[in-house]
Amino acid sequence: QVQLVESGGGLVQAGGSLRLSCAASGRTFSVYAMGWFRQAPGKEREFVAAIKWSGRGTDYADSVKARFTISRDNAKNTLYLQMNSLKPEDTAVYYCAIDSYGVWPKRTGYAYWGQGTQVTVSS
């Protein structure tokens, strides 16, 4: 089992920045990829960004490309999402996810999920 705990969400004005963190614990020795997803009220959950746990490889949704940056600290088993130039449409609950298998780019099929952290961007 893997446990994921997100943090760093909050209320920010449009144009501002936030940094989300996701701490992983448990059976993290065989991680293939980690990702960020979000779900806005009344909408389906959508892919935001993903990163390979070893080696190179990042992937972004078009809506966040050039504004968001995904990164990881393998020593700390922690995933990050730096969000800049935030827009009201970025308002959502943000979830991190992890999986031990997959084919890159991996935008679906994650096995473990965190509980989510709320991000609200005011206009």
PDB file of N, CA, C and O in Angstrom, residues 30-68:
ATOM      1  N   SER A  30       8.970   1.043  -5.744  1.00  0.00           N
ATOM      2  CA  SER A  30       8.816   0.625  -7.136  1.00  0.00           C
ATOM      3  C   SER A  30       7.907   1.585  -7.906  1.00  0.00           C
ATOM      4  O   SER A  30       7.113   1.171  -8.729  1.00  0.00           O
ATOM      5  N   VAL A  31       8.063   2.860  -7.645  1.00  0.00           N
ATOM      6  CA  VAL A  31       7.221   3.855  -8.313  1.00  0.00           C
ATOM      7  C   VAL A  31       7.664   4.039  -9.757  1.00  0.00           C
ATOM      8  O   VAL A  31       8.859   4.173 -10.036  1.00  0.00           O
ATOM      9  N   TYR A  32       6.715   4.074 -10.659  1.00  0.00           N
ATOM     10  CA  TYR A  32       6.999   4.360 -12.067  1.00  0.00           C
ATOM     11  C   TYR A  32       6.738   5.837 -12.387  1.00  0.00           C
ATOM     12  O   TYR A  32       7.561   6.487 -13.006  1.00  0.00           O
ATOM     13  N   ALA A  33       5.604   6.343 -11.942  1.00  0.00           N
ATOM     14  CA  ALA A  33       5.265   7.721 -12.254  1.00  0.00           C
ATOM     15  C   ALA A  33       4.342   8.284 -11.181  1.00  0.00           C
ATOM     16  O   ALA A  33       3.654   7.548 -10.478  1.00  0.00           O
ATOM     17  N   MET A  34       4.358   9.595 -11.066  1.00  0.00           N
ATOM     18  CA  MET A  34       3.418  10.304 -10.196  1.00  0.00           C
ATOM     19  C   MET A  34       2.771  11.409 -10.998  1.00  0.00           C
ATOM     20  O   MET A  34       3.380  11.963 -11.919  1.00  0.00           O
ATOM     21  N   GLY A  35       1.552  11.730 -10.621  1.00  0.00           N
ATOM     22  CA  GLY A  35       0.842  12.740 -11.377  1.00  0.00           C
ATOM     23  C   GLY A  35      -0.015  13.630 -10.498  1.00  0.00           C
ATOM     24  O   GLY A  35      -0.286  13.313  -9.344  1.00  0.00           O
ATOM     25  N   TRP A  36      -0.404  14.751 -11.065  1.00  0.00           N
ATOM     26  CA  TRP A  36      -1.360  15.671 -10.451  1.00  0.00           C
ATOM     27  C   TRP A  36      -2.614  15.716 -11.324  1.00  0.00           C
ATOM     28  O   TRP A  36      -2.522  15.787 -12.553  1.00  0.00           O
ATOM     29  N   PHE A  37      -3.732  15.702 -10.650  1.00  0.00           N
ATOM     30  CA  PHE A  37      -5.029  15.804 -11.304  1.00  0.00           C
ATOM     31  C   PHE A  37      -5.842  16.856 -10.554  1.00  0.00           C
ATOM     32  O   PHE A  37      -5.506  17.228  -9.440  1.00  0.00           O
ATOM     33  N   ARG A  38      -6.913  17.314 -11.166  1.00  0.00           N
ATOM     34  CA  ARG A  38      -7.781  18.274 -10.481  1.00  0.00           C
ATOM     35  C   ARG A  38      -9.233  18.041 -10.877  1.00  0.00           C
ATOM     36  O   ARG A  38      -9.519  17.525 -11.949  1.00  0.00           O
ATOM     37  N   GLN A  39     -10.103  18.453  -9.962  1.00  0.00           N
ATOM     38  CA  GLN A  39     -11.534  18.330 -10.225  1.00  0.00           C
ATOM     39  C   GLN A  39     -12.228  19.587  -9.744  1.00  0.00           C
ATOM     40  O   GLN A  39     -12.207  19.904  -8.544  1.00  0.00           O
ATOM     41  N   ALA A  40     -12.816  20.295 -10.681  1.00  0.00           N
ATOM     42  CA  ALA A  40     -13.577  21.503 -10.376  1.00  0.00           C
ATOM     43  C   ALA A  40     -15.026  21.114 -10.108  1.00  0.00           C
ATOM     44  O   ALA A  40     -15.486  20.059 -10.551  1.00  0.00           O
ATOM     45  N   PRO A  41     -15.769  21.958  -9.389  1.00  0.00           N
ATOM     46  CA  PRO A  41     -17.172  21.645  -9.091  1.00  0.00           C
ATOM     47  C   PRO A  41     -17.969  21.400 -10.360  1.00  0.00           C
ATOM     48  O   PRO A  41     -17.917  22.186 -11.308  1.00  0.00           O
ATOM     49  N   GLY A  42     -18.692  20.288 -10.367  1.00  0.00           N
ATOM     50  CA  GLY A  42     -19.537  19.970 -11.503  1.00  0.00           C
ATOM     51  C   GLY A  42     -18.808  19.429 -12.718  1.00  0.00           C
ATOM     52  O   GLY A  42     -19.426  19.204 -13.765  1.00  0.00           O
ATOM     53  N   LYS A  43     -17.502  19.228 -12.588  1.00  0.00           N
ATOM     54  CA  LYS A  43     -16.719  18.729 -13.724  1.00  0.00           C
ATOM     55  C   LYS A  43     -16.039  17.417 -13.363  1.00  0.00           C
ATOM     56  O   LYS A  43     -15.882  17.075 -12.203  1.00  0.00           O
ATOM     57  N   GLU A  44     -15.615  16.697 -14.403  1.00  0.00           N
ATOM     58  CA  GLU A  44     -14.888  15.464 -14.171  1.00  0.00           C
ATOM     59  C   GLU A  44     -13.441  15.769 -13.789  1.00  0.00           C
ATOM     60  O   GLU A  44     -12.895  16.822 -14.132  1.00  0.00           O
ATOM     61  N   ARG A  45     -12.842  14.816 -13.120  1.00  0.00           N
ATOM     62  CA  ARG A  45     -11.438  14.963 -12.779  1.00  0.00           C
ATOM     63  C   ARG A  45     -10.599  14.956 -14.054  1.00  0.00           C
ATOM     64  O   ARG A  45     -10.846  14.170 -14.966  1.00  0.00           O
ATOM     65  N   GLU A  46      -9.595  15.836 -14.117  1.00  0.00           N
ATOM     66  CA  GLU A  46      -8.775  15.941 -15.315  1.00  0.00           C
ATOM     67  C   GLU A  46      -7.299  15.879 -14.982  1.00  0.00           C
ATOM     68  O   GLU A  46      -6.859  16.269 -13.895  1.00  0.00           O
ATOM     69  N   PHE A  47      -6.544  15.418 -15.940  1.00  0.00           N
ATOM     70  CA  PHE A  47      -5.096  15.327 -15.827  1.00  0.00           C
ATOM     71  C   PHE A  47      -4.489  16.724 -15.845  1.00  0.00           C
ATOM     72  O   PHE A  47      -4.912  17.591 -16.608  1.00  0.00           O
ATOM     73  N   VAL A  48      -3.470  16.924 -15.001  1.00  0.00           N
ATOM     74  CA  VAL A  48      -2.755  18.198 -14.967  1.00  0.00           C
ATOM     75  C   VAL A  48      -1.301  18.016 -15.403  1.00  0.00           C
ATOM     76  O   VAL A  48      -0.829  18.673 -16.328  1.00  0.00           O
ATOM     77  N   ALA A  49      -0.589  17.117 -14.727  1.00  0.00           N
ATOM     78  CA  ALA A  49       0.829  16.922 -15.036  1.00  0.00           C
ATOM     79  C   ALA A  49       1.278  15.586 -14.479  1.00  0.00           C
ATOM     80  O   ALA A  49       0.665  15.064 -13.538  1.00  0.00           O
ATOM     81  N   ALA A  50       2.359  15.056 -15.045  1.00  0.00           N
ATOM     82  CA  ALA A  50       2.927  13.801 -14.567  1.00  0.00           C
ATOM     83  C   ALA A  50       4.431  13.831 -14.719  1.00  0.00           C
ATOM     84  O   ALA A  50       4.972  14.590 -15.542  1.00  0.00           O
ATOM     85  N   ILE A  51       5.100  12.996 -13.933  1.00  0.00           N
ATOM     86  CA  ILE A  51       6.553  12.936 -13.974  1.00  0.00           C
ATOM     87  C   ILE A  51       7.005  11.501 -13.729  1.00  0.00           C
ATOM     88  O   ILE A  51       6.407  10.778 -12.930  1.00  0.00           O
ATOM     89  N   LYS A  52       8.015  11.082 -14.466  1.00  0.00           N
ATOM     90  CA  LYS A  52       8.614   9.793 -14.197  1.00  0.00           C
ATOM     91  C   LYS A  52       9.372   9.858 -12.883  1.00  0.00           C
ATOM     92  O   LYS A  52       9.985  10.884 -12.573  1.00  0.00           O
ATOM     93  N   TRP A  53       9.355   8.776 -12.137  1.00  0.00           N
ATOM     94  CA  TRP A  53      10.026   8.791 -10.846  1.00  0.00           C
ATOM     95  C   TRP A  53      11.534   8.670 -10.997  1.00  0.00           C
ATOM     96  O   TRP A  53      12.295   9.159 -10.180  1.00  0.00           O
ATOM     97  N   SER A  54      11.986   8.020 -12.035  1.00  0.00           N
ATOM     98  CA  SER A  54      13.419   7.941 -12.288  1.00  0.00           C
ATOM     99  C   SER A  54      13.690   8.348 -13.716  1.00  0.00           C
ATOM    100  O   SER A  54      12.898   8.073 -14.604  1.00  0.00           O
ATOM    101  N   GLY A  55      14.799   9.023 -13.897  1.00  0.00           N
ATOM    102  CA  GLY A  55      15.119   9.484 -15.238  1.00  0.00           C
ATOM    103  C   GLY A  55      14.300  10.684 -15.635  1.00  0.00           C
ATOM    104  O   GLY A  55      13.613  11.296 -14.827  1.00  0.00           O
ATOM    105  N   ARG A  56      14.336  11.004 -16.882  1.00  0.00           N
ATOM    106  CA  ARG A  56      13.636  12.180 -17.374  1.00  0.00           C
ATOM    107  C   ARG A  56      12.228  11.825 -17.820  1.00  0.00           C
ATOM    108  O   ARG A  56      11.949  10.697 -18.164  1.00  0.00           O
ATOM    109  N   GLY A  57      11.406  12.821 -17.842  1.00  0.00           N
ATOM    110  CA  GLY A  57      10.065  12.629 -18.360  1.00  0.00           C
ATOM    111  C   GLY A  57       9.052  13.426 -17.593  1.00  0.00           C
ATOM    112  O   GLY A  57       8.771  13.141 -16.424  1.00  0.00           O
ATOM    113  N   THR A  58       8.515  14.467 -18.232  1.00  0.00           N
ATOM    114  CA  THR A  58       7.401  15.231 -17.676  1.00  0.00           C
ATOM    115  C   THR A  58       6.360  15.408 -18.767  1.00  0.00           C
ATOM    116  O   THR A  58       6.675  15.396 -19.964  1.00  0.00           O
ATOM    117  N   ASP A  59       5.138  15.584 -18.340  1.00  0.00           N
ATOM    118  CA  ASP A  59       4.017  15.712 -19.270  1.00  0.00           C
ATOM    119  C   ASP A  59       3.017  16.673 -18.657  1.00  0.00           C
ATOM    120  O   ASP A  59       2.759  16.620 -17.444  1.00  0.00           O
ATOM    121  N   TYR A  60       2.460  17.574 -19.480  1.00  0.00           N
ATOM    122  CA  TYR A  60       1.535  18.580 -18.983  1.00  0.00           C
ATOM    123  C   TYR A  60       0.295  18.653 -19.859  1.00  0.00           C
ATOM    124  O   TYR A  60       0.371  18.491 -21.081  1.00  0.00           O
ATOM    125  N   ALA A  61      -0.818  18.954 -19.216  1.00  0.00           N
ATOM    126  CA  ALA A  61      -2.009  19.296 -19.980  1.00  0.00           C
ATOM    127  C   ALA A  61      -1.769  20.638 -20.657  1.00  0.00           C
ATOM    128  O   ALA A  61      -1.060  21.501 -20.119  1.00  0.00           O
ATOM    129  N   ASP A  62      -2.363  20.819 -21.824  1.00  0.00           N
ATOM    130  CA  ASP A  62      -2.171  22.066 -22.568  1.00  0.00           C
ATOM    131  C   ASP A  62      -2.594  23.285 -21.754  1.00  0.00           C
ATOM    132  O   ASP A  62      -2.012  24.358 -21.877  1.00  0.00           O
ATOM    133  N   SER A  63      -3.607  23.121 -20.918  1.00  0.00           N
ATOM    134  CA  SER A  63      -4.161  24.250 -20.169  1.00  0.00           C
ATOM    135  C   SER A  63      -3.198  24.789 -19.114  1.00  0.00           C
ATOM    136  O   SER A  63      -3.367  25.927 -18.647  1.00  0.00           O
ATOM    137  N   VAL A  64      -2.186  24.009 -18.724  1.00  0.00           N
ATOM    138  CA  VAL A  64      -1.273  24.460 -17.671  1.00  0.00           C
ATOM    139  C   VAL A  64       0.166  24.574 -18.160  1.00  0.00           C
ATOM    140  O   VAL A  64       1.031  25.052 -17.415  1.00  0.00           O
ATOM    141  N   LYS A  65       0.419  24.142 -19.374  1.00  0.00           N
ATOM    142  CA  LYS A  65       1.781  24.169 -19.905  1.00  0.00           C
ATOM    143  C   LYS A  65       2.316  25.583 -19.853  1.00  0.00           C
ATOM    144  O   LYS A  65       1.611  26.536 -20.161  1.00  0.00           O
ATOM    145  N   ALA A  66       3.552  25.733 -19.455  1.00  0.00           N
ATOM    146  CA  ALA A  66       4.269  27.007 -19.338  1.00  0.00           C
ATOM    147  C   ALA A  66       3.873  27.791 -18.093  1.00  0.00           C
ATOM    148  O   ALA A  66       4.492  28.816 -17.784  1.00  0.00           O
ATOM    149  N   ARG A  67       2.869  27.342 -17.357  1.00  0.00           N
ATOM    150  CA  ARG A  67       2.494  28.004 -16.098  1.00  0.00           C
ATOM    151  C   ARG A  67       2.792  27.131 -14.883  1.00  0.00           C
ATOM    152  O   ARG A  67       3.149  27.641 -13.819  1.00  0.00           O
ATOM    153  N   PHE A  68       2.623  25.823 -15.030  1.00  0.00           N
ATOM    154  CA  PHE A  68       2.836  24.888 -13.932  1.00  0.00           C
ATOM    155  C   PHE A  68       4.116  24.087 -14.178  1.00  0.00           C
ATOM    156  O   PHE A  68       4.467  23.792 -15.322  1.00  0.00           O
TER     157      PHE A  68
END
